[in-house]
Every structure is written in structure tokens, then in C-alpha cells.
PDB file with SEQRES, HELIX, SHEET and CRYST1 records, atoms N, CA, C and O in Angstrom:
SEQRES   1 A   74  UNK UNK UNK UNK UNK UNK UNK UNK UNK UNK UNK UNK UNK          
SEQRES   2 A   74  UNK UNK UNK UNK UNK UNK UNK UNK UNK UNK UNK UNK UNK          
SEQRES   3 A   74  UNK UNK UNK UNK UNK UNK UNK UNK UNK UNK UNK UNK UNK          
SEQRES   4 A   74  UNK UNK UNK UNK UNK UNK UNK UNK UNK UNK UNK UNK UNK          
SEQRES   5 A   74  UNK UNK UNK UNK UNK UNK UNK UNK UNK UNK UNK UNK UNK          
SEQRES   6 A   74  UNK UNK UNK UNK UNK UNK UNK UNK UNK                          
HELIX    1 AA1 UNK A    2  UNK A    7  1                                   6    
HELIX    2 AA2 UNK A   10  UNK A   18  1                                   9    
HELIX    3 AA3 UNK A   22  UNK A   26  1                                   5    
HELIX    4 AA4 UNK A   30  UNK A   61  1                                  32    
HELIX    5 AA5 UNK A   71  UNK A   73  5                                   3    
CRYST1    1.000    1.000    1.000  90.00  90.00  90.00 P 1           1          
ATOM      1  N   UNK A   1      92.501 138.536 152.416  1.00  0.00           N  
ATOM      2  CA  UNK A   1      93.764 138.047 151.913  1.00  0.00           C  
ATOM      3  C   UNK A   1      93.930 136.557 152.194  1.00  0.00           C  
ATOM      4  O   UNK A   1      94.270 135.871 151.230  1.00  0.00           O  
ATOM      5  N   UNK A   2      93.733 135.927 153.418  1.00  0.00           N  
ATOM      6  CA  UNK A   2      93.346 134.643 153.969  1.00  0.00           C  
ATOM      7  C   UNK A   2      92.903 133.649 152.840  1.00  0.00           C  
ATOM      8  O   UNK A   2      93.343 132.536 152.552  1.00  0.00           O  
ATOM      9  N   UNK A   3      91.476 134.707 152.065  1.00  0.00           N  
ATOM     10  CA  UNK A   3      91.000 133.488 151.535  1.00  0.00           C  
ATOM     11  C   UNK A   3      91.490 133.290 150.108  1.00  0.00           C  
ATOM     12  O   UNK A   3      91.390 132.226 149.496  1.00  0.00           O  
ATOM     13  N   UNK A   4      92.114 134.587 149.557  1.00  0.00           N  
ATOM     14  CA  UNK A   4      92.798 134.182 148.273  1.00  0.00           C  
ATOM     15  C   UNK A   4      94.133 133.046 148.612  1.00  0.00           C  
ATOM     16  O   UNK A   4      94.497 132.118 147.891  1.00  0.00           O  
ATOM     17  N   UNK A   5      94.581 133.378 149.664  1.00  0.00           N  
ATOM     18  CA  UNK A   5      95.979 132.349 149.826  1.00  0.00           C  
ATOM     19  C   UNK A   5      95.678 130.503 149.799  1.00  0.00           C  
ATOM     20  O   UNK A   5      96.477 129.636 149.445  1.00  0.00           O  
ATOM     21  N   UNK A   6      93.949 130.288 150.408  1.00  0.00           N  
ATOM     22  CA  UNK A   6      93.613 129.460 150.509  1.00  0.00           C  
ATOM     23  C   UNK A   6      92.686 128.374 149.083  1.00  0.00           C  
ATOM     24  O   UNK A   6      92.443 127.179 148.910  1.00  0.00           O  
ATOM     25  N   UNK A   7      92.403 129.829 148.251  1.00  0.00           N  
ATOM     26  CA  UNK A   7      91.359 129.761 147.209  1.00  0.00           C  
ATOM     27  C   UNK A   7      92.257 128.305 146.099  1.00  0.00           C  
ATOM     28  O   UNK A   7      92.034 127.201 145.604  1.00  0.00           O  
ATOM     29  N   UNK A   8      93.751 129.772 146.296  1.00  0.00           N  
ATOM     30  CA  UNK A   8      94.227 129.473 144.655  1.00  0.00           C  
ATOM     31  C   UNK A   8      95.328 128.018 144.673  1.00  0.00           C  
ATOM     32  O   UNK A   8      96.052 127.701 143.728  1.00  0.00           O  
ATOM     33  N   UNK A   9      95.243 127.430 145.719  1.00  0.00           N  
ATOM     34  CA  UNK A   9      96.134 126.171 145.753  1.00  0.00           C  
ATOM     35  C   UNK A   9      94.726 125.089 145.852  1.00  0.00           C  
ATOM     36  O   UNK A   9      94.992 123.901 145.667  1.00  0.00           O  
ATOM     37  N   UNK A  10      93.316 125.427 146.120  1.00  0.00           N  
ATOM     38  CA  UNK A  10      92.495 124.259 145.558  1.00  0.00           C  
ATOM     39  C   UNK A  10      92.324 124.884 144.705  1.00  0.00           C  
ATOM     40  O   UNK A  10      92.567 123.847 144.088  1.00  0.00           O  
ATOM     41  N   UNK A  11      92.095 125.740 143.813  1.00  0.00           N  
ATOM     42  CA  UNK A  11      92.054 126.285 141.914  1.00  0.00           C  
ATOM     43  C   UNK A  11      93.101 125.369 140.949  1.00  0.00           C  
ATOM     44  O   UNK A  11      92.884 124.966 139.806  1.00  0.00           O  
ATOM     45  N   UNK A  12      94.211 125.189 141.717  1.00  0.00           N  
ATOM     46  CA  UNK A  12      95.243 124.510 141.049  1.00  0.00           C  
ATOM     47  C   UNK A  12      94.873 123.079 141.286  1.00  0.00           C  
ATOM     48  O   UNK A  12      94.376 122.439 140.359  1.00  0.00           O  
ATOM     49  N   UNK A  13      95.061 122.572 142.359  1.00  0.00           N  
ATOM     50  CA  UNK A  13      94.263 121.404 142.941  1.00  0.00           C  
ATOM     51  C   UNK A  13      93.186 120.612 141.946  1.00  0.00           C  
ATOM     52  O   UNK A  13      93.489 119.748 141.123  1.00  0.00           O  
ATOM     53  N   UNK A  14      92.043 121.051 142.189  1.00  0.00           N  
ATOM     54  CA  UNK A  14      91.097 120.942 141.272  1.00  0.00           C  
ATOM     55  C   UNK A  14      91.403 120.893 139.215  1.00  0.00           C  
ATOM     56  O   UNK A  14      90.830 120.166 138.403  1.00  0.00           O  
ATOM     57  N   UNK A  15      92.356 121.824 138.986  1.00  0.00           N  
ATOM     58  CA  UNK A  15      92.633 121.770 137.729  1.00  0.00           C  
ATOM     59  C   UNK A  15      93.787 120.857 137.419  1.00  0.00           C  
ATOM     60  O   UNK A  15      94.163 120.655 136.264  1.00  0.00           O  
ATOM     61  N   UNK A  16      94.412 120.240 138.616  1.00  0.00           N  
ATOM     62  CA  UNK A  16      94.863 119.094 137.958  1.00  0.00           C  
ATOM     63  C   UNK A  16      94.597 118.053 138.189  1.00  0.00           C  
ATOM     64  O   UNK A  16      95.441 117.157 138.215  1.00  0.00           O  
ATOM     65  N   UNK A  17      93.341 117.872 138.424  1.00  0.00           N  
ATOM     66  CA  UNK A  17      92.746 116.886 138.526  1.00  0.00           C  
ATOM     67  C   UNK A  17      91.624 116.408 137.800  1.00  0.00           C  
ATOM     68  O   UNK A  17      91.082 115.305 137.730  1.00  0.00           O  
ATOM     69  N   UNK A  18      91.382 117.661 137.206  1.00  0.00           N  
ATOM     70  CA  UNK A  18      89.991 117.729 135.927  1.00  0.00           C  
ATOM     71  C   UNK A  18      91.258 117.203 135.144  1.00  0.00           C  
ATOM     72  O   UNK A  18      91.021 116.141 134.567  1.00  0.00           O  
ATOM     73  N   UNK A  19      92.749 117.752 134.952  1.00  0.00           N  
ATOM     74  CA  UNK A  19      93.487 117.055 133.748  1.00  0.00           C  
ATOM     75  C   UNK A  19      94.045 115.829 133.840  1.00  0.00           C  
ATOM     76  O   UNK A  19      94.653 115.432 132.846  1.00  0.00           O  
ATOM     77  N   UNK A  20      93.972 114.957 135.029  1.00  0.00           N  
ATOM     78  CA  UNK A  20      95.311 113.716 135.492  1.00  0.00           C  
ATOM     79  C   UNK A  20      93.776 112.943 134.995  1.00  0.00           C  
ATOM     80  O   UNK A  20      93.658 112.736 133.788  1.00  0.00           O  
ATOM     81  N   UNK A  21      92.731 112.565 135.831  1.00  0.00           N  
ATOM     82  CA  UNK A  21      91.352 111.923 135.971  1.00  0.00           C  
ATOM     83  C   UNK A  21      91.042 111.238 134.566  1.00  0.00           C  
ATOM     84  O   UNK A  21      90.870 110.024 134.454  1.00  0.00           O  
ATOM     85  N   UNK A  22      90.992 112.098 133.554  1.00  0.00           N  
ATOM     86  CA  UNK A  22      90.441 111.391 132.517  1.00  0.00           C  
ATOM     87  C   UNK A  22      91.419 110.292 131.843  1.00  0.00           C  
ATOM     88  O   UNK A  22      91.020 109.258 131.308  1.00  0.00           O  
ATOM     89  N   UNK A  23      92.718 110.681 131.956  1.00  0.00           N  
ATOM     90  CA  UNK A  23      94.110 109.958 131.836  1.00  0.00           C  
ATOM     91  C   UNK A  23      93.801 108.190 132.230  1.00  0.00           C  
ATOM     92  O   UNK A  23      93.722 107.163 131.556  1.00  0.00           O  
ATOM     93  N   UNK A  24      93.651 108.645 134.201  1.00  0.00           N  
ATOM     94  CA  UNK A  24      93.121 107.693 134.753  1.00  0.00           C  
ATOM     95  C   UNK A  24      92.203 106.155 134.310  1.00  0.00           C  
ATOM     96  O   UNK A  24      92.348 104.969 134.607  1.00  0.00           O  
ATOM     97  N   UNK A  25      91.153 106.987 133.391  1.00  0.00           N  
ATOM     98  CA  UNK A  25      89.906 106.408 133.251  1.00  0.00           C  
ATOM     99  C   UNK A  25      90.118 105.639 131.829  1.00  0.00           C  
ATOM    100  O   UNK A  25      89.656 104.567 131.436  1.00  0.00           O  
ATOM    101  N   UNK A  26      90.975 106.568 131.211  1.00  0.00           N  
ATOM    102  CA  UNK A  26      91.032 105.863 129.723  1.00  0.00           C  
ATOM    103  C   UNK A  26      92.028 104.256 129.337  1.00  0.00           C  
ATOM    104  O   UNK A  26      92.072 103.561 128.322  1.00  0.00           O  
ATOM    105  N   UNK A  27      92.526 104.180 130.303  1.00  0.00           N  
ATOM    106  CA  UNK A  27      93.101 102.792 130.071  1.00  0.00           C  
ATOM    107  C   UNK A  27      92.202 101.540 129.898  1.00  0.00           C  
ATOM    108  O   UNK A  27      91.274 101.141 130.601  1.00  0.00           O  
ATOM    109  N   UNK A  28      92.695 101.077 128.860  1.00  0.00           N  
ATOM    110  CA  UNK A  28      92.234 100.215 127.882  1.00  0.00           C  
ATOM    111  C   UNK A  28      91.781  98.550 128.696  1.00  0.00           C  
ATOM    112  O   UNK A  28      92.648  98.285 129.529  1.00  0.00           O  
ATOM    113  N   UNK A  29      90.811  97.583 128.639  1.00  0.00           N  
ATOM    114  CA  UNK A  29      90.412  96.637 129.655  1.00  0.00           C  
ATOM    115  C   UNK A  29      91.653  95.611 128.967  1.00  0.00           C  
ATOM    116  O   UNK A  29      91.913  95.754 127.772  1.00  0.00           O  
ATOM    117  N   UNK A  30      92.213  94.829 129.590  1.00  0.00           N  
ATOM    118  CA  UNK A  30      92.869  93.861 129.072  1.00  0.00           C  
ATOM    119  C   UNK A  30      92.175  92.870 128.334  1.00  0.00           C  
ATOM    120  O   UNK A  30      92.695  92.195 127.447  1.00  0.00           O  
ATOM    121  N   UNK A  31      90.899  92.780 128.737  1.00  0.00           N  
ATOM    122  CA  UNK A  31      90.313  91.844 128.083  1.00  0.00           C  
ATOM    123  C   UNK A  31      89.766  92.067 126.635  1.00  0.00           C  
ATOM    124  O   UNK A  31      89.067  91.325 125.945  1.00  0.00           O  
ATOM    125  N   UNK A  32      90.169  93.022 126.434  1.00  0.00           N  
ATOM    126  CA  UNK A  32      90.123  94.112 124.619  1.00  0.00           C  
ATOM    127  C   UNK A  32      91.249  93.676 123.953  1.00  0.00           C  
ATOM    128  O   UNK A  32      91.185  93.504 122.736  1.00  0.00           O  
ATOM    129  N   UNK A  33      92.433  93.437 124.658  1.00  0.00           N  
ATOM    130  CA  UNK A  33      93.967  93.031 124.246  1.00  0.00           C  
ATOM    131  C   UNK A  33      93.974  91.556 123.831  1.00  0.00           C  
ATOM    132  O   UNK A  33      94.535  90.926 122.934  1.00  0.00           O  
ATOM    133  N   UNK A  34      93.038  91.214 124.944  1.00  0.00           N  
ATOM    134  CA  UNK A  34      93.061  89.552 124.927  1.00  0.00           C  
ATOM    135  C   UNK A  34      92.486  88.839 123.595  1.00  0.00           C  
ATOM    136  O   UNK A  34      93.051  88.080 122.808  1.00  0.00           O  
ATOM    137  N   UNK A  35      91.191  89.337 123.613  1.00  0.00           N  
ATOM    138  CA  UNK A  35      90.273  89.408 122.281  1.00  0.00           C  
ATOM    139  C   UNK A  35      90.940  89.916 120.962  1.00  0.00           C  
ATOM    140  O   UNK A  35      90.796  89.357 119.875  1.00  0.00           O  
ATOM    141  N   UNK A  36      91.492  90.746 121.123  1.00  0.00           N  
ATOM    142  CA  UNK A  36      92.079  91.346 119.672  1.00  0.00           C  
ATOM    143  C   UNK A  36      93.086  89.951 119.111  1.00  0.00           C  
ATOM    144  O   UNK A  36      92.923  89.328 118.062  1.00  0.00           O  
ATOM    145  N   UNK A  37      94.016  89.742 120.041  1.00  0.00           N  
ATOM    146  CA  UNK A  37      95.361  88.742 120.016  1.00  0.00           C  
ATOM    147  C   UNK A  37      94.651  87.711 119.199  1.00  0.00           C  
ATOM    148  O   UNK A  37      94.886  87.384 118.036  1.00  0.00           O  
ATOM    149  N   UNK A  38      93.521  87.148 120.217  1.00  0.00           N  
ATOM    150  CA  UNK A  38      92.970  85.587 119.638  1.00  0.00           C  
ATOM    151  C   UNK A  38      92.138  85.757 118.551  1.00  0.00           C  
ATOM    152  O   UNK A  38      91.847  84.718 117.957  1.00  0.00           O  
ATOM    153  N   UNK A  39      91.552  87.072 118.020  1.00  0.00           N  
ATOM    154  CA  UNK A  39      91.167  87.144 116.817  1.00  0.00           C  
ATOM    155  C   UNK A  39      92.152  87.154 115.387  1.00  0.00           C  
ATOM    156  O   UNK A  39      91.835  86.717 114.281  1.00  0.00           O  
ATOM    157  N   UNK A  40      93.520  87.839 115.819  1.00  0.00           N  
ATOM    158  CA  UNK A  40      94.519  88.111 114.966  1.00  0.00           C  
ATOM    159  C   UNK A  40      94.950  86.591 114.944  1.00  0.00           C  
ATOM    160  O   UNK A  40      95.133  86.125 113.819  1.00  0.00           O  
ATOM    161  N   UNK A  41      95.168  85.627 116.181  1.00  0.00           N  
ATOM    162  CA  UNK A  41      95.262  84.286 115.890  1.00  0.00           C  
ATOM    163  C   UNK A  41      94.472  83.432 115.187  1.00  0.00           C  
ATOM    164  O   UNK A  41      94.910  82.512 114.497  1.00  0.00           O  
ATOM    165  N   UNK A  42      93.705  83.613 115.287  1.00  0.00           N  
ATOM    166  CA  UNK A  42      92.687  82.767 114.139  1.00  0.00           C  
ATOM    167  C   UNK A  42      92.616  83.410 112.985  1.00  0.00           C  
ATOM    168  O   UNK A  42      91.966  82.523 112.431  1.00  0.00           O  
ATOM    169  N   UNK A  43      92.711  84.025 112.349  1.00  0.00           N  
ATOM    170  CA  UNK A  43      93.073  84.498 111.268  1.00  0.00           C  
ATOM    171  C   UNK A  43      94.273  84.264 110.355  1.00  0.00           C  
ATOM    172  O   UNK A  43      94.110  84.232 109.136  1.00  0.00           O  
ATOM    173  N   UNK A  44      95.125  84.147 110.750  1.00  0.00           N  
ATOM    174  CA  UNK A  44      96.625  83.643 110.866  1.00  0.00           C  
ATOM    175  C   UNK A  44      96.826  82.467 110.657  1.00  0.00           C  
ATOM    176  O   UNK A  44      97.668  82.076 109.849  1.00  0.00           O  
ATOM    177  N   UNK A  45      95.868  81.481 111.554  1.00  0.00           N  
ATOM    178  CA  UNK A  45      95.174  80.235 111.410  1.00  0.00           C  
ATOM    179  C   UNK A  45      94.833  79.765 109.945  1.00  0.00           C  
ATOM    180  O   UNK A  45      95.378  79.034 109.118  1.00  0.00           O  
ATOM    181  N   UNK A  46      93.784  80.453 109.998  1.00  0.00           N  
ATOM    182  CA  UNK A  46      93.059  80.321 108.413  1.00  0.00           C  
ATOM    183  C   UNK A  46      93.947  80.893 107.394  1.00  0.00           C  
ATOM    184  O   UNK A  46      94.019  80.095 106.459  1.00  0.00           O  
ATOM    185  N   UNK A  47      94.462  81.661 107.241  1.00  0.00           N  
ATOM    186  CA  UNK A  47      95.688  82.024 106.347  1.00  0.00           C  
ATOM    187  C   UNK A  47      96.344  80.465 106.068  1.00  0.00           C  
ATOM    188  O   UNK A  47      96.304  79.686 105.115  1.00  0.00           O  
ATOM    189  N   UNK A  48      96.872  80.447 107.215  1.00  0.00           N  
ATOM    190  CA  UNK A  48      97.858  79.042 107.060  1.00  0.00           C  
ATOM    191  C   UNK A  48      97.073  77.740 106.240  1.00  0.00           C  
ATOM    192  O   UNK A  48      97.582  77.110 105.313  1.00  0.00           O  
ATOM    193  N   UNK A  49      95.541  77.471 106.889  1.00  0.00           N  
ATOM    194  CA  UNK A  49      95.352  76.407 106.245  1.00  0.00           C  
ATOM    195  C   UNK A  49      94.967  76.413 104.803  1.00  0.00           C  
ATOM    196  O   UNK A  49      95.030  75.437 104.055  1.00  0.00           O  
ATOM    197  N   UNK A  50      94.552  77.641 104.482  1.00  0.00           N  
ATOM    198  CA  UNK A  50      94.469  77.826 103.449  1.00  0.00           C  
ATOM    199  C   UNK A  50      95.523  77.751 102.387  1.00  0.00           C  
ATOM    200  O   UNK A  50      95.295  77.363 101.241  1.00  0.00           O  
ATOM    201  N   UNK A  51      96.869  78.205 102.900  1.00  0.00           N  
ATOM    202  CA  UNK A  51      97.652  77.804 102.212  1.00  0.00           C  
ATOM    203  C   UNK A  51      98.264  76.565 101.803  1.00  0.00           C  
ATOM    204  O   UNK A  51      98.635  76.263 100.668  1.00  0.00           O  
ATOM    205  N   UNK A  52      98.329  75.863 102.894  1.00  0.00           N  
ATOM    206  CA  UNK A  52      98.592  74.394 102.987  1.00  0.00           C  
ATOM    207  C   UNK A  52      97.783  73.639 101.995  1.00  0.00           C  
ATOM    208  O   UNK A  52      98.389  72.908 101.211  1.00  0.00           O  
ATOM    209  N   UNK A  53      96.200  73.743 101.918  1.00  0.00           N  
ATOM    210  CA  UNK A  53      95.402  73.099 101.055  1.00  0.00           C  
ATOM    211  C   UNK A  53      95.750  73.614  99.524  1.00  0.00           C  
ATOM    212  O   UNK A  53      95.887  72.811  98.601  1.00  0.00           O  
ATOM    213  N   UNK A  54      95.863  74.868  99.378  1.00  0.00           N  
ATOM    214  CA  UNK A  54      96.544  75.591  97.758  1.00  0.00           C  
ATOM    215  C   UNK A  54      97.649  74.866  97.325  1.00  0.00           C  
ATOM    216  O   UNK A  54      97.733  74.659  96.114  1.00  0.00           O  
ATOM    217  N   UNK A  55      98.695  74.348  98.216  1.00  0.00           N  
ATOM    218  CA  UNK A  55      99.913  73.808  98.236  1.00  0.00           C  
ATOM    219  C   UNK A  55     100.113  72.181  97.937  1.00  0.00           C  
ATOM    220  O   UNK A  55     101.052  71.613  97.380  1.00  0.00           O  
ATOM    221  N   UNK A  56      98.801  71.599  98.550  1.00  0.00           N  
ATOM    222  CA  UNK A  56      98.428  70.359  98.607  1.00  0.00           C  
ATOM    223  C   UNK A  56      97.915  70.256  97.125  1.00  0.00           C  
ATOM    224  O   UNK A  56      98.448  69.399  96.420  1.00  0.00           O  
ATOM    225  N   UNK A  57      96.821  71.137  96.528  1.00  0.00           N  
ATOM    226  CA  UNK A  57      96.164  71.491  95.744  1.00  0.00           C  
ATOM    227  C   UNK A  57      97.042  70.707  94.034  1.00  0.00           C  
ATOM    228  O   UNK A  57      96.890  69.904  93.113  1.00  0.00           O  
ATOM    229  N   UNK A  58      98.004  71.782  94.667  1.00  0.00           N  
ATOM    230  CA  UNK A  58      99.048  72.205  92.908  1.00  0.00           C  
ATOM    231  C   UNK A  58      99.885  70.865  93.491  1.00  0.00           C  
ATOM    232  O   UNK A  58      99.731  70.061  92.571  1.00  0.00           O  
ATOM    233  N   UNK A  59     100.620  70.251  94.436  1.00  0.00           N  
ATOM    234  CA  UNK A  59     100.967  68.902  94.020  1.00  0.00           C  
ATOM    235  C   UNK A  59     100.186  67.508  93.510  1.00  0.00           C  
ATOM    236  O   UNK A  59     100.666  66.470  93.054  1.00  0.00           O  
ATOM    237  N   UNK A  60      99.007  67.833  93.728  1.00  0.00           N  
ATOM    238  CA  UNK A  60      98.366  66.949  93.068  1.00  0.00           C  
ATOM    239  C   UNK A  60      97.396  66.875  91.796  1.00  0.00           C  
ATOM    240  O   UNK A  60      96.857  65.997  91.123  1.00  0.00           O  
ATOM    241  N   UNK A  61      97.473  68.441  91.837  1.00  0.00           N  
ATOM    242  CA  UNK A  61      97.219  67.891  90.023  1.00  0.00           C  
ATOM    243  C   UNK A  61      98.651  67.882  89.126  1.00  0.00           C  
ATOM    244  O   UNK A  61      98.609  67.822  87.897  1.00  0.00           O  
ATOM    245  N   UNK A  62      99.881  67.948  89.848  1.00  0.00           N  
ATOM    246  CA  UNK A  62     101.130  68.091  89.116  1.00  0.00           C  
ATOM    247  C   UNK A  62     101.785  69.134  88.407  1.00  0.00           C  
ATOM    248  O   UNK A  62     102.518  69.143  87.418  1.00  0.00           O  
ATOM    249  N   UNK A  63     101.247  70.183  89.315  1.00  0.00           N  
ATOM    250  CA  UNK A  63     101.457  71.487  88.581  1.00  0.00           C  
ATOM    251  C   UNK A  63     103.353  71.594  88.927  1.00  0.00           C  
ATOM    252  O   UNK A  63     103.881  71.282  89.994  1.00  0.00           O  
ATOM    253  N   UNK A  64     103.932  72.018  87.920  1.00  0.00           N  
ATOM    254  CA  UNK A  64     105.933  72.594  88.090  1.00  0.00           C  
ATOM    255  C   UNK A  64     105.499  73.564  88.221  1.00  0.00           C  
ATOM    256  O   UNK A  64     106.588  74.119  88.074  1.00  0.00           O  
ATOM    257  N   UNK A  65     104.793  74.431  88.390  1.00  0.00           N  
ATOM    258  CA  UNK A  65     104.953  75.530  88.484  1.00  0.00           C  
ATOM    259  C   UNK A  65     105.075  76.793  87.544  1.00  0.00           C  
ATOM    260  O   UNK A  65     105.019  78.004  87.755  1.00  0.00           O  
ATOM    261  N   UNK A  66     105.234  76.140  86.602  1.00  0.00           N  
ATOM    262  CA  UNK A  66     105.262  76.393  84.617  1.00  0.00           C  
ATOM    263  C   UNK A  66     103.623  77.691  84.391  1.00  0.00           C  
ATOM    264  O   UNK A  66     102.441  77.346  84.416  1.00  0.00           O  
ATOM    265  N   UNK A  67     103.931  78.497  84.278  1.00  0.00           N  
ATOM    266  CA  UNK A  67     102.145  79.462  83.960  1.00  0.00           C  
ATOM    267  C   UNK A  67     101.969  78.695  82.956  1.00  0.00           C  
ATOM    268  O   UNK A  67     102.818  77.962  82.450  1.00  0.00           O  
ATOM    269  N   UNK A  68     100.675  78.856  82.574  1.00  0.00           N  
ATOM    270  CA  UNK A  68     100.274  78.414  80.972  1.00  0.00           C  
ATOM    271  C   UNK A  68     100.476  79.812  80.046  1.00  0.00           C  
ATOM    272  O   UNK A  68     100.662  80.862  80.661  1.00  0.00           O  
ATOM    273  N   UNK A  69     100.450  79.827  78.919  1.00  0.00           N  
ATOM    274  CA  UNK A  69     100.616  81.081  78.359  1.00  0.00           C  
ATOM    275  C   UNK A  69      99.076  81.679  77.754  1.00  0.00           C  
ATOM    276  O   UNK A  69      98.155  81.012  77.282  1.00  0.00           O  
ATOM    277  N   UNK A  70      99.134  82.726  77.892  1.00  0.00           N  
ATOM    278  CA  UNK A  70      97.854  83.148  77.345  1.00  0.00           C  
ATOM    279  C   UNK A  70      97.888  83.573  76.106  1.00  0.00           C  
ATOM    280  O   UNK A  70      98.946  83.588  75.477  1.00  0.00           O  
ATOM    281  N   UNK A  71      96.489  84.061  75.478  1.00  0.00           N  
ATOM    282  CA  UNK A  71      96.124  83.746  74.268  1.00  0.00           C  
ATOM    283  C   UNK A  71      97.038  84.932  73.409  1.00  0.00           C  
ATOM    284  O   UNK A  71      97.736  84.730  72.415  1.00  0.00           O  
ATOM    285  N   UNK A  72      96.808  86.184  74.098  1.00  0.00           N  
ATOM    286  CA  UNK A  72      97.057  87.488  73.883  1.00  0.00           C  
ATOM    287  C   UNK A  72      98.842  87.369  73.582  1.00  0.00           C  
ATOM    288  O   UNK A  72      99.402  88.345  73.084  1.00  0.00           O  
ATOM    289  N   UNK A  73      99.537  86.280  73.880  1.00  0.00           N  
ATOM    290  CA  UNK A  73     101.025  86.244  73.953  1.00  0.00           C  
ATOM    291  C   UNK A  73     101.733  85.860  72.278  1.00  0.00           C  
ATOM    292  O   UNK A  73     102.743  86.218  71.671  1.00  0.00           O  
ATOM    293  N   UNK A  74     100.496  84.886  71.969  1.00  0.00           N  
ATOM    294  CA  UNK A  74     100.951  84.462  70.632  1.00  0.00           C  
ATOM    295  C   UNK A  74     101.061  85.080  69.142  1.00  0.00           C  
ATOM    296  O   UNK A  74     101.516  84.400  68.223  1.00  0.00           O  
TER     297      UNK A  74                                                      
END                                                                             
């Protein structure tokens, strides 16, 4: 009787610890967070300059903003 009283509180023991442990282990390195951020920043980056030059682009050949019409319209 001794040893069931003793068995079943490390049975429990043990099984929550096969379930808390992997919990433990799976947190993510910051330096994955860090990397992601400064990749999403440079990207964001290039977005921007790209737009700026498109923008630069159409004021200097003098575009209003006017479409041209296509052929299919007339």
C-alpha cells in the first residue's frame, strides 16, 4: 500500500512535466524577432524609395495625371 501512495504522486509528477517541458523549450530566440523586424524594415525601405523615384519620375516628364485613352475606347 506504501508504495502505491508513493508511486502515484511521481506518475503525476512526471506527467506534468513531460506536458509543462516542451512549453519551456519552445520559446522563440529573440534574435528571430530581431531579424524578422529589420527585414520587414528594409523592405518598407525599398517600397518607399521606389515610390519616391515613380513620383519624381511622373513630375518630370509632366505627367497631370490625365490616363491616355486607349485604342479600344474610340
Amino acid at each position: 500500500m506504501k508504495i502505491r501512495k508513493l508511486l502515484l504522486p511521481a506518475v503525476i509528477a512526471a506527467a506534468l512535466t513531460v506536458l509543462i517541458a516542451p512549453a519551456a523549450f519552445a520559446q522563440q530566440d529573440p534574435q528571430a524577432d530581431k531579424k524578422a523586424e529589420d527585414a520587414k524594415k528594409a523592405e518598407d525601405a525599398k517600397k518607399a524609395e521606389a515610390k519616391k523615384k515613380a513620383d519624381a519620375e511622373k513630375k518630370k516628364s509632366g505627367d497631370r495625371g490625365v490616363e491616355p485613352e486607349e485604342e479600344g475606347d474610340k
